[in-house]
mmCIF file of N, CA and C in Angstrom:
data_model
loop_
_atom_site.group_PDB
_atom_site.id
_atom_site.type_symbol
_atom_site.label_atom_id
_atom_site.label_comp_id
_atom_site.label_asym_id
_atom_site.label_seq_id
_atom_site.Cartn_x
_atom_site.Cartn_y
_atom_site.Cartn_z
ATOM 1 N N UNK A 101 -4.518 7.593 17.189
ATOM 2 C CA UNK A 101 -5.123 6.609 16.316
ATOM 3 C C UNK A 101 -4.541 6.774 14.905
ATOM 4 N N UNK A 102 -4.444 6.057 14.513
ATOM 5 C CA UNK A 102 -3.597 5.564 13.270
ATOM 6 C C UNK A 102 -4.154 5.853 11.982
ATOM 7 N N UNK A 103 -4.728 7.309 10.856
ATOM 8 C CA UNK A 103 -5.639 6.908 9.996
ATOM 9 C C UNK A 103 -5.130 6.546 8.648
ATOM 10 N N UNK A 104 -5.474 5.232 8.265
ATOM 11 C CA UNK A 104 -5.437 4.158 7.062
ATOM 12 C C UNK A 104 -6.260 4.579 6.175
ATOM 13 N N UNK A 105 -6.130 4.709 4.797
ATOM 14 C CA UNK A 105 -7.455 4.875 3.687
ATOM 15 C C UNK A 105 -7.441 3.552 3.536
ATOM 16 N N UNK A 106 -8.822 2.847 4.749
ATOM 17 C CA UNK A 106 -9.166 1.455 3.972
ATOM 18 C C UNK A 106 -9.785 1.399 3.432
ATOM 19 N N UNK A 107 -10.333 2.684 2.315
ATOM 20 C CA UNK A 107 -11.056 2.496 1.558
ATOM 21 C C UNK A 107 -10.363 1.836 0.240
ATOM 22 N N UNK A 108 -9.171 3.042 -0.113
ATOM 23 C CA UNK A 108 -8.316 2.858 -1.102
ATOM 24 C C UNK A 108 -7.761 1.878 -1.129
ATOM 25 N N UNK A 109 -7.257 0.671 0.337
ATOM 26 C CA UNK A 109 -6.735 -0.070 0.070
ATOM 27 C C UNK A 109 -7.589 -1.031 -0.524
ATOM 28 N N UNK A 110 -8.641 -1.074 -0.088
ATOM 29 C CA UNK A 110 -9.654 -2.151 -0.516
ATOM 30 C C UNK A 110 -10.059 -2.089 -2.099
ATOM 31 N N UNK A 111 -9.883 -1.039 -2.094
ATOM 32 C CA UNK A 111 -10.547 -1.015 -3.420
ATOM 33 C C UNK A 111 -9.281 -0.807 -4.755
ATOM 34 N N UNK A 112 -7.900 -0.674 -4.133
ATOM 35 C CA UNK A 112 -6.779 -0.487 -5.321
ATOM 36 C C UNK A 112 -6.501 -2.544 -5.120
ATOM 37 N N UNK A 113 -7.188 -3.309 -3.521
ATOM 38 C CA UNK A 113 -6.642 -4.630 -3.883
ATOM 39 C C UNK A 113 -7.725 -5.600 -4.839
ATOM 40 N N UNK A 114 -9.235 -4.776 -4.612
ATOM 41 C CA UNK A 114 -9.922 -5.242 -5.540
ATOM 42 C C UNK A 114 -9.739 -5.404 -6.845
ATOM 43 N N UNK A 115 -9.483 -3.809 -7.476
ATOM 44 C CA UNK A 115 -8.924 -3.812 -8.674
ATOM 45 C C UNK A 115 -7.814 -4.733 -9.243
ATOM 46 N N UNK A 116 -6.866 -4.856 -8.541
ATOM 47 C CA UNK A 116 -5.616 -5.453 -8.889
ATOM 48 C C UNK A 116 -5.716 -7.214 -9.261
ATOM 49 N N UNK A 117 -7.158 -7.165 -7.807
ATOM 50 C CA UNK A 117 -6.894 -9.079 -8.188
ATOM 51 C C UNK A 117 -8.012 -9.230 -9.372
ATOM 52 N N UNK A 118 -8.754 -8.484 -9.637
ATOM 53 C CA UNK A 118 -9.454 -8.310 -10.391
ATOM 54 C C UNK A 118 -8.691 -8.407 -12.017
ATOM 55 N N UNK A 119 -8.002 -7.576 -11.848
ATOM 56 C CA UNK A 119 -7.021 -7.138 -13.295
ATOM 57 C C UNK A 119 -6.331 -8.820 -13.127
ATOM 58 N N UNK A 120 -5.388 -9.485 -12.026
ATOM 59 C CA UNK A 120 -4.808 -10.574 -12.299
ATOM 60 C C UNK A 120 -5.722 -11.927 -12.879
ATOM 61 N N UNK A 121 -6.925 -11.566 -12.411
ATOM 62 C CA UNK A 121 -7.697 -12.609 -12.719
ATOM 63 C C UNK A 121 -8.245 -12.718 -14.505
ATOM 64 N N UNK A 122 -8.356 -11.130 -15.239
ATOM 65 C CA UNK A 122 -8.732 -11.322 -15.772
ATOM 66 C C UNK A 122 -7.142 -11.617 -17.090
ATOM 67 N N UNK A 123 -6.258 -11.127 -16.233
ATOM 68 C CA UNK A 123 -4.725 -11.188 -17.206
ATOM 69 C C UNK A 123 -5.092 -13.107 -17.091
ATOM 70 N N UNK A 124 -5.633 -13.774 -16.370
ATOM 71 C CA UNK A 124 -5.169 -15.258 -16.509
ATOM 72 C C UNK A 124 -5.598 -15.862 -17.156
ATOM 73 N N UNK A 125 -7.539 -15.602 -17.179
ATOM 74 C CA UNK A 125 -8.341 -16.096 -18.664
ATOM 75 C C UNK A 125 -7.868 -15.380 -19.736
ATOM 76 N N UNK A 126 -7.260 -14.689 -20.090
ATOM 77 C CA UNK A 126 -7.126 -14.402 -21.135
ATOM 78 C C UNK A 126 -5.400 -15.251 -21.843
ATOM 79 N N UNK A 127 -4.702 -15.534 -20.971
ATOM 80 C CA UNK A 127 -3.523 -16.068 -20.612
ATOM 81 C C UNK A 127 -4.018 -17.900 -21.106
ATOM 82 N N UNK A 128 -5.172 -18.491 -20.752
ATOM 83 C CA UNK A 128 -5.694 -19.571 -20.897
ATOM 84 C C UNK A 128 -6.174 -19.001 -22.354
ATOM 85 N N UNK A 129 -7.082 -18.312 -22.926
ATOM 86 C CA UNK A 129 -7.784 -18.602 -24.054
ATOM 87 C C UNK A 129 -6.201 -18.264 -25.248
ATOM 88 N N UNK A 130 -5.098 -17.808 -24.987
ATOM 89 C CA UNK A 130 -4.474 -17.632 -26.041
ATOM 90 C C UNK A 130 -3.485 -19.120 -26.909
ATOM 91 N N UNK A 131 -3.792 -19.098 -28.058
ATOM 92 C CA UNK A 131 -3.171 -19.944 -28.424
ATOM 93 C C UNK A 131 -1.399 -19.789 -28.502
ATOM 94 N N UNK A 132 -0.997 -18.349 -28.704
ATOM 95 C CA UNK A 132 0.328 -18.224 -28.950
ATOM 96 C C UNK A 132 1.181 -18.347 -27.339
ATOM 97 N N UNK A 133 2.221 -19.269 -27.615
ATOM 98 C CA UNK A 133 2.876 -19.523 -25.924
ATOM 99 C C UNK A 133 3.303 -18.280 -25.488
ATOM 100 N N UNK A 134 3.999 -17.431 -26.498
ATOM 101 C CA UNK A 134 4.562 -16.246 -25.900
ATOM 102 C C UNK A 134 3.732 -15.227 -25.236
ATOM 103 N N UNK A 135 2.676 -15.214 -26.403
ATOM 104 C CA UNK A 135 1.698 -14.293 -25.289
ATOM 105 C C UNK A 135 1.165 -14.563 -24.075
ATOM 106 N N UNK A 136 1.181 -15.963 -24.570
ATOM 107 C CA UNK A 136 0.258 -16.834 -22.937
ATOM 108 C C UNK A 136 0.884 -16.926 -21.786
ATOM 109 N N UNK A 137 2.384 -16.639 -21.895
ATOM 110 C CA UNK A 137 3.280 -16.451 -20.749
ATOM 111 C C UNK A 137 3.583 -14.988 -20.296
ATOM 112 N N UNK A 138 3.240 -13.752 -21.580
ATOM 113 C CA UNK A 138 3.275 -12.725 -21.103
ATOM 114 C C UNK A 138 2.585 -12.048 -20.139
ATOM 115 N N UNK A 139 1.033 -12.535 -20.253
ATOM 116 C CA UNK A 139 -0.435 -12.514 -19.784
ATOM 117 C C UNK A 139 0.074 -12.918 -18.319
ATOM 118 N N UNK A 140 0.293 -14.240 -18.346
ATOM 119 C CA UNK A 140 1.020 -14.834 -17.012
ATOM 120 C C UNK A 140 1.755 -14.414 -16.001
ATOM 121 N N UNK A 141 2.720 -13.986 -16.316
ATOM 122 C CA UNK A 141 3.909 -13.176 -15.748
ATOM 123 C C UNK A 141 3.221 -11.938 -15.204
ATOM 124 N N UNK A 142 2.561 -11.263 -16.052
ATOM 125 C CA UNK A 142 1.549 -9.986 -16.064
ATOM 126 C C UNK A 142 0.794 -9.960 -14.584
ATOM 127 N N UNK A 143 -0.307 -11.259 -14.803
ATOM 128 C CA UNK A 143 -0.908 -11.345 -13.900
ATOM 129 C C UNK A 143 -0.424 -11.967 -12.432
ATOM 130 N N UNK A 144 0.918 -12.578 -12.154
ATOM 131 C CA UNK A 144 1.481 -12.972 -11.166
ATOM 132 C C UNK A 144 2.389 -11.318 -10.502
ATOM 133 N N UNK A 145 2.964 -10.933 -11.583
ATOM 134 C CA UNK A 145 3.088 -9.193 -11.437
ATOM 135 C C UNK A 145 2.016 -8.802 -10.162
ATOM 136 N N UNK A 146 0.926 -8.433 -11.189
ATOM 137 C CA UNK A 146 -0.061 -7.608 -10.686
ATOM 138 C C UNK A 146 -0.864 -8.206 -9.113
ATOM 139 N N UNK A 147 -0.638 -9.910 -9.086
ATOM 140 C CA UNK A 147 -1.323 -10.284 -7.634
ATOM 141 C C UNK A 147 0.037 -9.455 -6.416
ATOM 142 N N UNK A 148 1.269 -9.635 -7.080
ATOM 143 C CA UNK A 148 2.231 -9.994 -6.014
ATOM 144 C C UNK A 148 2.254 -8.175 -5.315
ATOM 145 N N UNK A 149 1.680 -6.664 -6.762
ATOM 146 C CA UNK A 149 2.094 -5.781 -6.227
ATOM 147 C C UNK A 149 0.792 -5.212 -5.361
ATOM 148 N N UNK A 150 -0.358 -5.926 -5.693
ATOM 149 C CA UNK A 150 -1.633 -6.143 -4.749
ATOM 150 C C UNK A 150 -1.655 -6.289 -3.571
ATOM 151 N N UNK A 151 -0.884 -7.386 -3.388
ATOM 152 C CA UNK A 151 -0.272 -7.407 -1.714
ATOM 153 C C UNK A 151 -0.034 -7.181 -1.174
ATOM 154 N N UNK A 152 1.035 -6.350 -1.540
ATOM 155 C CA UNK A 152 2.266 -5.552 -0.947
ATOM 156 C C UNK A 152 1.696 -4.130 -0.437
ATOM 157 N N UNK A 153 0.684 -3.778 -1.428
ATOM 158 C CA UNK A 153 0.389 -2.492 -1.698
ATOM 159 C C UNK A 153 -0.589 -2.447 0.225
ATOM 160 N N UNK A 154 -1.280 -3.318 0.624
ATOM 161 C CA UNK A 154 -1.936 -2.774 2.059
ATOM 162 C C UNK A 154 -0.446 -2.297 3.300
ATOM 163 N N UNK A 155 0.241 -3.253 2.967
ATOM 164 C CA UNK A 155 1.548 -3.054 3.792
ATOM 165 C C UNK A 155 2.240 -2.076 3.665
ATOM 166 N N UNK A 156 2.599 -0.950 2.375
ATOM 167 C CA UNK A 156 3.259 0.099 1.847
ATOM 168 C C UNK A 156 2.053 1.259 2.395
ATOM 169 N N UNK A 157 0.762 1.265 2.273
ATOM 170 C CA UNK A 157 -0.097 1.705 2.588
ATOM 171 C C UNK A 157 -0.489 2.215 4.254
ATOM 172 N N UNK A 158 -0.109 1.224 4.531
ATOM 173 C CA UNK A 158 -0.455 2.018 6.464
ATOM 174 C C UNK A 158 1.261 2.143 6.722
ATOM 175 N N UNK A 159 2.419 2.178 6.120
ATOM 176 C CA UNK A 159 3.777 2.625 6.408
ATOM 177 C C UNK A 159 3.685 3.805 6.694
ATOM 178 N N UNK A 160 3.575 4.203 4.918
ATOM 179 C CA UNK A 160 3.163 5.680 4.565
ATOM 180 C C UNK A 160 2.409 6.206 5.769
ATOM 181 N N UNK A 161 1.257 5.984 6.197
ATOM 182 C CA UNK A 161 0.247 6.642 7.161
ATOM 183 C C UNK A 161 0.901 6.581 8.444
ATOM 184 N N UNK A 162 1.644 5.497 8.963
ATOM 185 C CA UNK A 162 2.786 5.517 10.045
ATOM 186 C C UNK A 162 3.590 6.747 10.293
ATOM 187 N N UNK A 163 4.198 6.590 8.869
ATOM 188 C CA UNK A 163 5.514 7.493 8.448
ATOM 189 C C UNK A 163 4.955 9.064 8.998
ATOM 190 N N UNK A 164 3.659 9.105 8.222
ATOM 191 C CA UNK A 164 2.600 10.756 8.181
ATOM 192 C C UNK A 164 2.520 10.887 9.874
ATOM 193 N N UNK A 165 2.238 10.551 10.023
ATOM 194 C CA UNK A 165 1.651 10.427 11.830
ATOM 195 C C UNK A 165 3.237 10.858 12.657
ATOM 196 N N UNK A 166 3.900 9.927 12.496
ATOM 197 C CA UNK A 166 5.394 10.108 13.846
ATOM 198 C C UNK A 166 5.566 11.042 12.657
ATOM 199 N N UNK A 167 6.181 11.778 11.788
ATOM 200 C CA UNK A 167 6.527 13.188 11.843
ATOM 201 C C UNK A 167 5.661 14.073 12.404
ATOM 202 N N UNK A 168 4.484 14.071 13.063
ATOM 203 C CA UNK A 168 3.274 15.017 13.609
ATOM 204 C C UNK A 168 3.556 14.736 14.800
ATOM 205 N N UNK A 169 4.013 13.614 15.314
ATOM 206 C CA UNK A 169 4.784 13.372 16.948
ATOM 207 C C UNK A 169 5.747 14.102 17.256
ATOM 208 N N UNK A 170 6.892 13.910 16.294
ATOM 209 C CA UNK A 170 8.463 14.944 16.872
ATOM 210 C C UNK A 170 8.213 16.421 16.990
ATOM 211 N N UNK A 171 7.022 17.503 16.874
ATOM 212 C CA UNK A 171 6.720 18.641 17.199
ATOM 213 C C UNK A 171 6.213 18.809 18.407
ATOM 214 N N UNK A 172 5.296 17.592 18.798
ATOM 215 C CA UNK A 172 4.509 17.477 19.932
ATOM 216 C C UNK A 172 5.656 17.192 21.111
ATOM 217 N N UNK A 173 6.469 16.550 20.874
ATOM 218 C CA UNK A 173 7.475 15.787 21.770
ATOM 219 C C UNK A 173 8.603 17.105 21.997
ATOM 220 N N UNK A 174 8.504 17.964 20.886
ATOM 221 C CA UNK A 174 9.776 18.803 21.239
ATOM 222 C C UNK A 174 9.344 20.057 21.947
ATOM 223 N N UNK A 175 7.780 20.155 21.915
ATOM 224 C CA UNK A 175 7.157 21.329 22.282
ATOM 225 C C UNK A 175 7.445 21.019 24.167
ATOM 226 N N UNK A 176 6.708 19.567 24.691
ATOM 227 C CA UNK A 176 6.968 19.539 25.993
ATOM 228 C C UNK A 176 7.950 19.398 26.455
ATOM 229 N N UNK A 177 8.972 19.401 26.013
ATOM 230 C CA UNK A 177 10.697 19.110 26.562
ATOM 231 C C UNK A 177 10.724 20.714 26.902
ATOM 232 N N UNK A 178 10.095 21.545 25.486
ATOM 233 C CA UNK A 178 10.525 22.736 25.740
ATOM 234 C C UNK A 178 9.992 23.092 27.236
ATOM 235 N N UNK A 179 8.441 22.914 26.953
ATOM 236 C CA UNK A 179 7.766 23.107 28.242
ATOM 237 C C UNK A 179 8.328 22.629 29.622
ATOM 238 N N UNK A 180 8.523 21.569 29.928
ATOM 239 C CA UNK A 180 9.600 21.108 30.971
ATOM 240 C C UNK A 180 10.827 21.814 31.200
ATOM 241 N N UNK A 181 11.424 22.184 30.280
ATOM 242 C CA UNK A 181 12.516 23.121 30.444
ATOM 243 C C UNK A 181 12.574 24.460 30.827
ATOM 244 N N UNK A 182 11.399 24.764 30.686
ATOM 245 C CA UNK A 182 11.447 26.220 30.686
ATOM 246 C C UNK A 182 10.469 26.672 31.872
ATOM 247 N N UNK A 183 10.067 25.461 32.898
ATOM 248 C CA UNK A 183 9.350 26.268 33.758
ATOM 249 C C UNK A 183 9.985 26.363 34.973
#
């Protein structure tokens, strides 16, 4: 079985859309364009690495797991071999 922190993911994607949402009202209340596009950019940033982040998230835990396989796998070859 595969273990995922869906806690962390849930709660680093909460944060994030959270943070984009609030980069956008603030992106709307500014009068200066430059800032109002910085805010913008900011918050299209922060949705797009939100996303990404559940998918990078159970890799990693993939990744953790099959290196804990190739010991298991080399132990019964041994075992097969050697009886």
């Amino acid at each position: 079985m595969l273990h995922v922190p869906v806690g962390g993911i849930a709660g680093a994607v909460a944060i994030g859309y959270l943070l984009a949402v609030v980069l956008l009202v603030c992106c709307v209340r500014r009068s200066n364009g430059a800032a109002a596009w910085v805010l913008g950019a900011a918050a299209v940033v922060s949705a797009l690495v939100v996303s990404v982040w559940p998918v990078v998230a159970v890799a990693m835990s993939g990744v953790a797991q099959a290196q804990d396989v190739v010991p298991f796998i080399h132990g019964l070859i041994t075992r097969v071999l050697h009886r």
